[in-house]
Short mmCIF file of C-alpha atoms in Angstrom, two decimals:
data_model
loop_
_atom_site.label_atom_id
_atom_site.label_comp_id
_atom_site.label_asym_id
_atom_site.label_seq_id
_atom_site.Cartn_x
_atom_site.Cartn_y
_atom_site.Cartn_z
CA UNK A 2 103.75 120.73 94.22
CA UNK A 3 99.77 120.85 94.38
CA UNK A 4 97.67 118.60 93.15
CA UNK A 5 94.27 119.40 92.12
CA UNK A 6 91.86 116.16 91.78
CA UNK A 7 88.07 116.96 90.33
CA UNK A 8 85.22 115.12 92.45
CA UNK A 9 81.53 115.12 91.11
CA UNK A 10 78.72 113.48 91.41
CA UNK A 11 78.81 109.89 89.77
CA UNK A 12 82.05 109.48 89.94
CA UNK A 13 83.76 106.10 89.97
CA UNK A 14 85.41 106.67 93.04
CA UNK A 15 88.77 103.86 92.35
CA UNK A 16 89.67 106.01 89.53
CA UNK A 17 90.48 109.04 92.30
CA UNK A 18 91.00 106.59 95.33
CA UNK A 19 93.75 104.70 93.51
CA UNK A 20 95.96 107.24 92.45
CA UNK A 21 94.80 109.19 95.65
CA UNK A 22 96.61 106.24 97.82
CA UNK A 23 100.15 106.54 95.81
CA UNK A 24 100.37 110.19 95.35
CA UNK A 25 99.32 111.18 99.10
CA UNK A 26 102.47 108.94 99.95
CA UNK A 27 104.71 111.98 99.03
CA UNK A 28 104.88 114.14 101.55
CA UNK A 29 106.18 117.06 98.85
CA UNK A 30 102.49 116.90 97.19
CA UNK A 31 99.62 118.71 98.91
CA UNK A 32 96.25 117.47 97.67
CA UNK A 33 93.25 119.34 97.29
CA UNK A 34 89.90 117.27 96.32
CA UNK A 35 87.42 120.06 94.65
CA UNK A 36 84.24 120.15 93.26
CA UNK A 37 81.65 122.86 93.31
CA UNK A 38 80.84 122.94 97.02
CA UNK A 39 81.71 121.54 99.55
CA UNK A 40 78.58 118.95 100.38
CA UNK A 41 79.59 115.37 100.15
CA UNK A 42 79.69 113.78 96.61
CA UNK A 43 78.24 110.37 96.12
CA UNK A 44 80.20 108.33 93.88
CA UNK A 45 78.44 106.23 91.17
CA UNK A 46 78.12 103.20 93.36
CA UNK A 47 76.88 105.43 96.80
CA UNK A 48 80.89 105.52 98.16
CA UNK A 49 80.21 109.29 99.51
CA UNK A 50 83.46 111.42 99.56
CA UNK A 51 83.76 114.91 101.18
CA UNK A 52 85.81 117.75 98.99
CA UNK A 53 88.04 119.97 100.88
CA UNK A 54 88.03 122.85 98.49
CA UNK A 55 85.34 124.67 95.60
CA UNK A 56 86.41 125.62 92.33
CA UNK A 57 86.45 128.82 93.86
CA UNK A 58 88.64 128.36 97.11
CA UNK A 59 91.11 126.20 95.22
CA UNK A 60 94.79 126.81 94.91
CA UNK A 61 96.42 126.35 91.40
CA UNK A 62 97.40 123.05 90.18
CA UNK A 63 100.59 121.88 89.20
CA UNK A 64 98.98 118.95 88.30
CA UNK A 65 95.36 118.90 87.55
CA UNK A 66 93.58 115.49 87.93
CA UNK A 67 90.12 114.43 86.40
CA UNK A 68 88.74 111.14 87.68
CA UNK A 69 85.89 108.67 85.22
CA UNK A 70 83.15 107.29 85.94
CA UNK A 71 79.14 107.66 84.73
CA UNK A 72 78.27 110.86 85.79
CA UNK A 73 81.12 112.16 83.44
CA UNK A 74 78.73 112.36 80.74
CA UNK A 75 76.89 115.30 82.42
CA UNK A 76 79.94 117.05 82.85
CA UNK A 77 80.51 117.46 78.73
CA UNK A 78 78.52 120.09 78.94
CA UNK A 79 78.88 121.55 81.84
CA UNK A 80 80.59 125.26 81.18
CA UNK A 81 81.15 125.90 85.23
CA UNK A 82 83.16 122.65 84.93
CA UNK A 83 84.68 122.85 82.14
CA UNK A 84 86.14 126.62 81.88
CA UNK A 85 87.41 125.71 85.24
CA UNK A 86 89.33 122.67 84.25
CA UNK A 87 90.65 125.24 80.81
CA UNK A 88 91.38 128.00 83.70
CA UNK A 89 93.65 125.47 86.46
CA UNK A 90 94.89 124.14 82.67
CA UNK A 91 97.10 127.11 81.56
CA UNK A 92 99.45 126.97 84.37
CA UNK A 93 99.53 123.56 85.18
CA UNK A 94 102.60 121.40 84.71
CA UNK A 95 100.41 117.87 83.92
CA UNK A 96 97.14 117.66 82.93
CA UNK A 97 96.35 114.09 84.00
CA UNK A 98 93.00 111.76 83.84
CA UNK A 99 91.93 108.01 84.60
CA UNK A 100 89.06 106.21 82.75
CA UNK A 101 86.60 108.17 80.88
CA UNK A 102 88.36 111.47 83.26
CA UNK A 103 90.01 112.23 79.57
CA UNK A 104 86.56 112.43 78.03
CA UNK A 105 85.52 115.41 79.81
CA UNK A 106 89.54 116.87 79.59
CA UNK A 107 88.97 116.31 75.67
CA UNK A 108 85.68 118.50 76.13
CA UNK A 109 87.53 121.59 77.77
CA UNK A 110 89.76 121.42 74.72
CA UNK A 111 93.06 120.10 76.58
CA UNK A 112 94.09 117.18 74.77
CA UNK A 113 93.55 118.61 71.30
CA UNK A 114 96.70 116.89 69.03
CA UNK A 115 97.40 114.80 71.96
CA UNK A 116 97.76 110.64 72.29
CA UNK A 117 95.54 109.71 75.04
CA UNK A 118 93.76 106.80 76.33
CA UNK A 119 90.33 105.84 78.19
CA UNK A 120 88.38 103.06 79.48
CA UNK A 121 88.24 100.65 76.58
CA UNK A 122 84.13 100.66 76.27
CA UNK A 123 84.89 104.41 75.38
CA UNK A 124 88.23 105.25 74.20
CA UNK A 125 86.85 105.56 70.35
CA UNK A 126 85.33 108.82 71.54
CA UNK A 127 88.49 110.83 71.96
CA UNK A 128 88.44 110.69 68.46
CA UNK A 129 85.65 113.53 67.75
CA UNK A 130 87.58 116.17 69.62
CA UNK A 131 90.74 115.71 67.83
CA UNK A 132 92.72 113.42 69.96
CA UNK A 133 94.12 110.06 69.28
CA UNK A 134 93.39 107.10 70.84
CA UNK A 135 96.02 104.46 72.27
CA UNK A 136 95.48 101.74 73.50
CA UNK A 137 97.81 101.34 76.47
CA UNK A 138 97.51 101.36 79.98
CA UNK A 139 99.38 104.47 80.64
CA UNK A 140 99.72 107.06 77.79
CA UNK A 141 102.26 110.33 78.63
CA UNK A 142 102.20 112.90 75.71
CA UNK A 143 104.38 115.53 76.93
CA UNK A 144 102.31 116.94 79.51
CA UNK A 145 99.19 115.19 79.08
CA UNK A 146 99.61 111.48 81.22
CA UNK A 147 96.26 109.58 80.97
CA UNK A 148 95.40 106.13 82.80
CA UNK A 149 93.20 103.68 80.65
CA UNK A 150 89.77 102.27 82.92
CA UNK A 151 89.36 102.39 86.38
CA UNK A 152 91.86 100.08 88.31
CA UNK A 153 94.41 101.91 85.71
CA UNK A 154 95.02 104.88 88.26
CA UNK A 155 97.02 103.24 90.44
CA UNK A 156 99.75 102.20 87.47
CA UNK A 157 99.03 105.95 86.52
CA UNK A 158 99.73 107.15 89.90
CA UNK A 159 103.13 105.36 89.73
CA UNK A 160 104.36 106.45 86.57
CA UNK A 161 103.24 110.04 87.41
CA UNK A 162 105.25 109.92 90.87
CA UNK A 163 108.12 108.36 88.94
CA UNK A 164 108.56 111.59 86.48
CA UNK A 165 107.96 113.54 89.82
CA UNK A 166 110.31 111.77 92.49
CA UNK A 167 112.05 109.17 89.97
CA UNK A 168 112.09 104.97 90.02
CA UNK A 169 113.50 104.41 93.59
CA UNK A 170 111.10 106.11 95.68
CA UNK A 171 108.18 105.05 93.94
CA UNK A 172 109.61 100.90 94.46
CA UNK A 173 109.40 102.05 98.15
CA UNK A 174 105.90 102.79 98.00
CA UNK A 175 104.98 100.49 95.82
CA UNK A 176 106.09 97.74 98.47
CA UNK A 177 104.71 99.80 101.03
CA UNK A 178 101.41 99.43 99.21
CA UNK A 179 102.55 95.65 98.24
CA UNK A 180 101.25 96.34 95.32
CA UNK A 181 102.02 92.72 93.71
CA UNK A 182 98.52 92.19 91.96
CA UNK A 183 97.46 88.99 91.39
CA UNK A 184 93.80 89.05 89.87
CA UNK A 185 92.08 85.39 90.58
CA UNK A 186 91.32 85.45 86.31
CA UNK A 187 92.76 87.11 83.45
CA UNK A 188 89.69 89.35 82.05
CA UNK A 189 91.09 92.71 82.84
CA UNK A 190 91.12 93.98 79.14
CA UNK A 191 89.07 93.21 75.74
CA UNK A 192 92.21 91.79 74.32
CA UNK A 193 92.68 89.22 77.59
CA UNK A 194 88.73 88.60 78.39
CA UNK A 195 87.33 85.62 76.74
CA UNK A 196 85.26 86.69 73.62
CA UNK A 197 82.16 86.18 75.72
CA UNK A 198 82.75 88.11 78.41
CA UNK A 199 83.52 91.22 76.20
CA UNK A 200 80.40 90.41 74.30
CA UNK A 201 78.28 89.87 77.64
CA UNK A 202 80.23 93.85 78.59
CA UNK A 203 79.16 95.62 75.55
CA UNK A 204 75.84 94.17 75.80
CA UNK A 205 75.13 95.08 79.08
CA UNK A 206 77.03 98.74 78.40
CA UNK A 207 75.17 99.67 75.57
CA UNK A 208 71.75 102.52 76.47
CA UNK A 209 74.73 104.14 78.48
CA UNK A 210 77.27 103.81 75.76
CA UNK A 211 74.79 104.84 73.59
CA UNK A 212 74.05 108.11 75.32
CA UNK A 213 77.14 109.03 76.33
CA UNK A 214 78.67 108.44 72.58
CA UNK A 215 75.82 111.13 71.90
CA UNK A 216 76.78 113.29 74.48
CA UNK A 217 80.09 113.29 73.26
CA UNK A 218 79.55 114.35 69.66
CA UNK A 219 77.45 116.77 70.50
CA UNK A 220 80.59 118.55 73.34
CA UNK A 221 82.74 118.07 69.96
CA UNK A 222 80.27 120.28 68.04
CA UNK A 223 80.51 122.73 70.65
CA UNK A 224 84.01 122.59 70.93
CA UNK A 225 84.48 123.32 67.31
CA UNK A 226 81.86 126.32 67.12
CA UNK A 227 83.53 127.74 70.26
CA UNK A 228 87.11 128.07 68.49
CA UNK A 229 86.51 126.69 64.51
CA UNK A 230 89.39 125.64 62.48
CA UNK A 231 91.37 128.60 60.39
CA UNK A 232 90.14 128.66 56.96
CA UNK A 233 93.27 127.42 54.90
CA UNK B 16 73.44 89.44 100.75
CA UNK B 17 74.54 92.38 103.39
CA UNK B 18 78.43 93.82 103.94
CA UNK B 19 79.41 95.53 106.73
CA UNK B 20 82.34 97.66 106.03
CA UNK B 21 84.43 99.08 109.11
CA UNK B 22 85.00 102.84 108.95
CA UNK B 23 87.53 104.44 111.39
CA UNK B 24 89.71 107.14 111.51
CA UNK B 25 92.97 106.46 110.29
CA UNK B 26 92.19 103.72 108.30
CA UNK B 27 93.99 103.27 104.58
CA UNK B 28 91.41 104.33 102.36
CA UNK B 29 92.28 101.92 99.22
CA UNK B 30 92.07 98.81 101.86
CA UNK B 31 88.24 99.61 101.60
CA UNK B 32 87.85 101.19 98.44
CA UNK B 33 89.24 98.80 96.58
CA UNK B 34 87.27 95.65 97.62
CA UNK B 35 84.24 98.31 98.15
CA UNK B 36 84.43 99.19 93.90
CA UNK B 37 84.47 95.16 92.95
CA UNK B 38 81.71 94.63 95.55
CA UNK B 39 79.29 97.24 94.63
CA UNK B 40 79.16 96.11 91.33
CA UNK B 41 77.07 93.09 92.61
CA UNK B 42 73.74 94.39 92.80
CA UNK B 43 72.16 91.65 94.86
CA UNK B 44 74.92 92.69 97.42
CA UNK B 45 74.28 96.12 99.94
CA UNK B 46 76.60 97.54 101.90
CA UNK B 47 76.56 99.31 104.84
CA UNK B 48 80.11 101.61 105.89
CA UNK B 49 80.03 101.82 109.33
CA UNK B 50 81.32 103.58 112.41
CA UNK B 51 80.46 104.81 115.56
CA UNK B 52 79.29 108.37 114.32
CA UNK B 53 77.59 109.66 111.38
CA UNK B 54 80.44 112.14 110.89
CA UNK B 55 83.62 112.11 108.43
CA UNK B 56 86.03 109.43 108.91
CA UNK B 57 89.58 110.42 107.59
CA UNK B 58 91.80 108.20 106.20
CA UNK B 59 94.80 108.30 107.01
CA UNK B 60 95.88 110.38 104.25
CA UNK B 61 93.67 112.83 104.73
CA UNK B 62 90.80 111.60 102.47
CA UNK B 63 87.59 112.15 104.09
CA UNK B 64 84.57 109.42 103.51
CA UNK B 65 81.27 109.39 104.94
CA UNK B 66 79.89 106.38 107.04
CA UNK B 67 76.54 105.62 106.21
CA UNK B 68 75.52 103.25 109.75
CA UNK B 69 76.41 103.55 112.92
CA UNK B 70 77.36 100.28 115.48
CA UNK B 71 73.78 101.05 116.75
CA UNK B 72 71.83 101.22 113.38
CA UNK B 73 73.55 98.91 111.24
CA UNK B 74 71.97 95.96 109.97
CA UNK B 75 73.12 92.33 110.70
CA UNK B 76 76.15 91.71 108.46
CA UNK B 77 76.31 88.38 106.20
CA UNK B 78 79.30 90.09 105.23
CA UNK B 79 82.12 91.68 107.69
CA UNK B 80 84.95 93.14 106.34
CA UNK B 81 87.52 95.42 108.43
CA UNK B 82 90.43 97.36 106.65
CA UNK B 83 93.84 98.03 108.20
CA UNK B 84 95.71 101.28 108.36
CA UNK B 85 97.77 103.16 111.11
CA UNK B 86 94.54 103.89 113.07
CA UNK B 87 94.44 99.92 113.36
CA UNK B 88 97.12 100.11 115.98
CA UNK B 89 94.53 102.32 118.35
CA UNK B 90 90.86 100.01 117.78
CA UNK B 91 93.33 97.45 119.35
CA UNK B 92 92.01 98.31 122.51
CA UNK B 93 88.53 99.45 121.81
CA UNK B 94 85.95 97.52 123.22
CA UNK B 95 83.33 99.27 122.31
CA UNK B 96 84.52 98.42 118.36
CA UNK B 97 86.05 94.80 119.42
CA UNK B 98 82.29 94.38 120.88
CA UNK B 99 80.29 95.23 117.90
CA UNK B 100 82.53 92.85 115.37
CA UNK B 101 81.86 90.17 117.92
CA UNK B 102 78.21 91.03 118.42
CA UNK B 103 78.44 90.96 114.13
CA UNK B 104 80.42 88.03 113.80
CA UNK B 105 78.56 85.34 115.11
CA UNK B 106 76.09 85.53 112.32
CA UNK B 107 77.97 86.78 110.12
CA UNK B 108 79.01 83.93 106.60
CA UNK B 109 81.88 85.47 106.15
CA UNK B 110 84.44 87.58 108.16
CA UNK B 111 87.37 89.41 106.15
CA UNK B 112 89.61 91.59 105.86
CA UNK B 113 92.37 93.35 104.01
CA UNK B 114 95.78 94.61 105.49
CA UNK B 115 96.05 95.72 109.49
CA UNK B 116 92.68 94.59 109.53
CA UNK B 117 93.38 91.41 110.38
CA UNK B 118 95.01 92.36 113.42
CA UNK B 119 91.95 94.08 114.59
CA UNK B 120 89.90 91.18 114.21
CA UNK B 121 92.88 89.00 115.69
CA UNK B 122 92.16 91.55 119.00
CA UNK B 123 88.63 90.75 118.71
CA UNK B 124 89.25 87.06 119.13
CA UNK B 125 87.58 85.82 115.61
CA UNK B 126 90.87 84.46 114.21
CA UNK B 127 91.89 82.18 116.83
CA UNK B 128 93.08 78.77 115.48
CA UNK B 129 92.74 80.31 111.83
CA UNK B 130 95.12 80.80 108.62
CA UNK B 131 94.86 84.44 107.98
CA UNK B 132 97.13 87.00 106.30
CA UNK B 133 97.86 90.92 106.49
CA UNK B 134 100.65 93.90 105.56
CA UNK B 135 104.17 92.14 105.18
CA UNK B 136 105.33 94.45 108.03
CA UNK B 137 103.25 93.32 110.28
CA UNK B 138 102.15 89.62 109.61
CA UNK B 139 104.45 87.98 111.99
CA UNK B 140 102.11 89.86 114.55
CA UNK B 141 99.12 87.60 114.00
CA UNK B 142 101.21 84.63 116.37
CA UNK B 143 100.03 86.67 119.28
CA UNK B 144 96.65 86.20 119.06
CA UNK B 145 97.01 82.26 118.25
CA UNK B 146 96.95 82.80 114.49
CA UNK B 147 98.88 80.67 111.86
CA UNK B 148 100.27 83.79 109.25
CA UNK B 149 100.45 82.81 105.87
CA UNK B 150 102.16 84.99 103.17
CA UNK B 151 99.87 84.99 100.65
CA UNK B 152 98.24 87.56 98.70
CA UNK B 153 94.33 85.91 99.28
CA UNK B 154 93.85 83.73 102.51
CA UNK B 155 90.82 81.72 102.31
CA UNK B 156 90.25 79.53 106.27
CA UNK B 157 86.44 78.59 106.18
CA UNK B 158 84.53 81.48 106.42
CA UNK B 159 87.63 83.65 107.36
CA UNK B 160 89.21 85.28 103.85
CA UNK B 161 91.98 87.64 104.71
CA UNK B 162 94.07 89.83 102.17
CA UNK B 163 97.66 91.19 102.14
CA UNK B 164 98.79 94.84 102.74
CA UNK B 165 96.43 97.46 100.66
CA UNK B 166 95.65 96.65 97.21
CA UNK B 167 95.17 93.29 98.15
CA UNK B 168 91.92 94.35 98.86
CA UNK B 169 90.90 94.42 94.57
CA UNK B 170 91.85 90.64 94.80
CA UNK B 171 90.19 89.89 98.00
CA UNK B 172 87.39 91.48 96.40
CA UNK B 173 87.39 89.20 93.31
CA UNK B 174 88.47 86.16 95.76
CA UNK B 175 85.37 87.05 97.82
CA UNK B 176 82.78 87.74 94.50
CA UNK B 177 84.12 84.67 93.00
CA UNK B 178 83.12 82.08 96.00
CA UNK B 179 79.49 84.44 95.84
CA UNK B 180 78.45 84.74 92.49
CA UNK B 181 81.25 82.51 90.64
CA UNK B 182 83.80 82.86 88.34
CA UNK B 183 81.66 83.78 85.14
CA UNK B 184 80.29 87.04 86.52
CA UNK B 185 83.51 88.02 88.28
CA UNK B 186 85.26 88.23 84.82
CA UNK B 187 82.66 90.63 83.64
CA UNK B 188 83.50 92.94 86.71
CA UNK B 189 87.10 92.42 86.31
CA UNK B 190 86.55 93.59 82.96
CA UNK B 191 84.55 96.39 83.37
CA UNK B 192 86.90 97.84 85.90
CA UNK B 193 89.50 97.49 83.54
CA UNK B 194 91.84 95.24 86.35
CA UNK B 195 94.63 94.18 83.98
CA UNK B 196 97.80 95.71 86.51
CA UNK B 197 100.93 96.56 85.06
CA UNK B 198 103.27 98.48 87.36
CA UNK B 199 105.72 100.10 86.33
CA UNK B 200 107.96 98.12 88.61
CA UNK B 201 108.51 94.83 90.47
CA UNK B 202 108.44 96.28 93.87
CA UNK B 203 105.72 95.01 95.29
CA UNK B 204 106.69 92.54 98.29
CA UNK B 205 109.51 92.20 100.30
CA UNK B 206 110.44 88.78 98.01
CA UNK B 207 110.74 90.95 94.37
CA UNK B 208 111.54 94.29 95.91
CA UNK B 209 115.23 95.17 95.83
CA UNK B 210 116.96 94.20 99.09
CA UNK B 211 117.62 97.71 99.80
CA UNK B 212 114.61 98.91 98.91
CA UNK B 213 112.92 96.44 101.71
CA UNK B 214 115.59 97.59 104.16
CA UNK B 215 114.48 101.48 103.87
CA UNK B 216 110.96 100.72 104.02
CA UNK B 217 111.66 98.81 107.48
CA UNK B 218 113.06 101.77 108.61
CA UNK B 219 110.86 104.45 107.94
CA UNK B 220 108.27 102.35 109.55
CA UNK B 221 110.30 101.01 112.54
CA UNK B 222 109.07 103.55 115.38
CA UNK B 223 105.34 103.17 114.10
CA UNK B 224 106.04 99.49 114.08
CA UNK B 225 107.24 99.22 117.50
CA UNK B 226 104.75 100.58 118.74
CA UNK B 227 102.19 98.96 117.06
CA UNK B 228 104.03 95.75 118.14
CA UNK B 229 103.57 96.52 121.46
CA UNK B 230 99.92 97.36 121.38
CA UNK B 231 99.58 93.76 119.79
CA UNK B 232 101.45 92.34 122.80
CA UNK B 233 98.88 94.15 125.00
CA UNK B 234 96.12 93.24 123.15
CA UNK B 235 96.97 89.34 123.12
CA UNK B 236 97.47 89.67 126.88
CA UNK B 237 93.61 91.39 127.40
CA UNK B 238 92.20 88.53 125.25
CA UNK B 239 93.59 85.68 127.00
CA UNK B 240 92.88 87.27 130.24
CA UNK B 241 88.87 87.44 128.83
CA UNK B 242 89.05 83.51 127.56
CA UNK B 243 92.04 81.73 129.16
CA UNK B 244 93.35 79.24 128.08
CA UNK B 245 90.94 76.12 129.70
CA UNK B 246 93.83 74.21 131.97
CA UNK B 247 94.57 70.76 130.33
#
């Protein structure tokens, strides 16, 4: 099976590295990472990456992979982008994201009707393209398996190799990753953070948040006038 | 504050990346990734990242961190690499590591007498270089703070951020990246995984592992043969 994971500029780069690390682990998966050349792209935090295939040169997915991170709020709009992901869409088994990845999926139009989640500073924005929100780390809706913010991919990664390769060989690499997290603090979600913290987030989140809740309604409106509903 | 990250070929990509996305979201902190070219370092999955120092050009670290992988088993022997962490080290405030990496700064002498940790297969290897191993996900010896096998590195990076900036600020980061794990599984060390799951990872790894135990032997002997031991 081949696995085709979007890179762009902006980026966060854990959201692709993570489930990058468990997938890679089985040998049946090839892995292409693809973006519109082939120049290095600089993640959001200067972590530069190097794709090994355009959207041009790029096999077909069986499982097509969109990654979060800041600069996904230029890709909303982005119609090279986007009619690629719809195009590597109709004949892919999965169509998979982590973080705000499912943002820019929900702009192509693939996760219309679906359950899906996001990083929680932005999950409320599936909303305007017809999708439903869920609050979970891992949210599978037939096809569609999306990973909630950024550290996220690599429980993502696991489930996704489990429907692939089933519970035993994932435990193997699992251990082989020992991945037995044990965060120093428990602050890794809104509901688990101390009232401050998430206050102290949202804060500090907020001219991006703003934005890129704009951005968002104004894909949505695009969406719609590109394929409105039937008149009943 | 300055980190020195240590690129090389073969390296596991998530040993870096992970402590590199908690880091980087410090802004008083810069980091330098650095290897002995300017050119693409490939993981050892195949991921290709971009250094952005070389040995020569890199700044003094306050920082050093070294990740492990299966290329570890070859900078054993590389003095030119051994050199420059020693050359880094004695100014450095801290010295770290996540995985394999511990091994390679084991070979570069900066362990000696210390507490450390690395990758459950290969732990027991630190004795060789006059290391005490300690299972333990975070291993904090002075200014010596080793991690575990691979994704470790997220809670070495917290561990690390935490003794930096304190505890406040490093639950805002854990929050923002969303670091609230839940496997799938319990699978993640050799003490939770199933028995046979532990026994088939040993396996699979047992002719890399031999010959990566060797190399260790070899590079215990070169180091006492630099510093012997001074006769009592």
């Amino acid at each position: 099976m081949h696995v085709v994971m979007l890179l762009y500029p902006g980026l966060t780069q854990l959201d692709l590295t993570g489930p990058f690390e468990v997938l890679t682990r089985f040998r049946e998966l090839t892995i292409e990472l693809v973006w519109k050349t082939l120049h290095p792209v600089t993640d959001g935090n200067g972590l530069r990456l190097l794709p090994n295939a355009t959207f041009e040169t790029c096999r077909q997915a069986d499982i097509l992979f969109v990654p979060g991170g800041p600069g996904q709020a230029k890709l909303m709009n982005d119609d090279e982008t986007l009619e690629f992901l719809r195009n590597q869409a109709e004949e892919a088994q999965y169509i998979t994201s982590v973080c705000t990845g499912s943002l820019i999926l929900a702009a192509a139009g693939l996760l219309k009707g679906c359950r899906a989640t996001c990083h929680w500073l932005s999950i409320d924005q599936l909303s305007y393209f017809g999708v439903t929100p869920v609050k979970e780390r891992v949210v599978i809706d037939g096809s569609r398996i999306t990973g909630a913010g950024v550290t996220s991919g690599i429980d993502f990664g696991m489930t996704l190799a489990a429907k692939l390769f089933g519970e035993e060989r994932v435990r193997g690499v699992q251990l082989s990753m020992e991945y037995d997290p044990k965060p120093p603090f428990t602050s890794g979600s809104p509901e688990t953070a101390f009232p401050e913290t998430v206050q102290r987030a949202r804060e500090l989140a907020a001219p991006f948040q703003t934005q890129r809740e704009r951005i968002a309604q104004e894909a949505a409106e695009r969406l719609i006038a590109m394929a409105p509903p039937k008149p009943s």
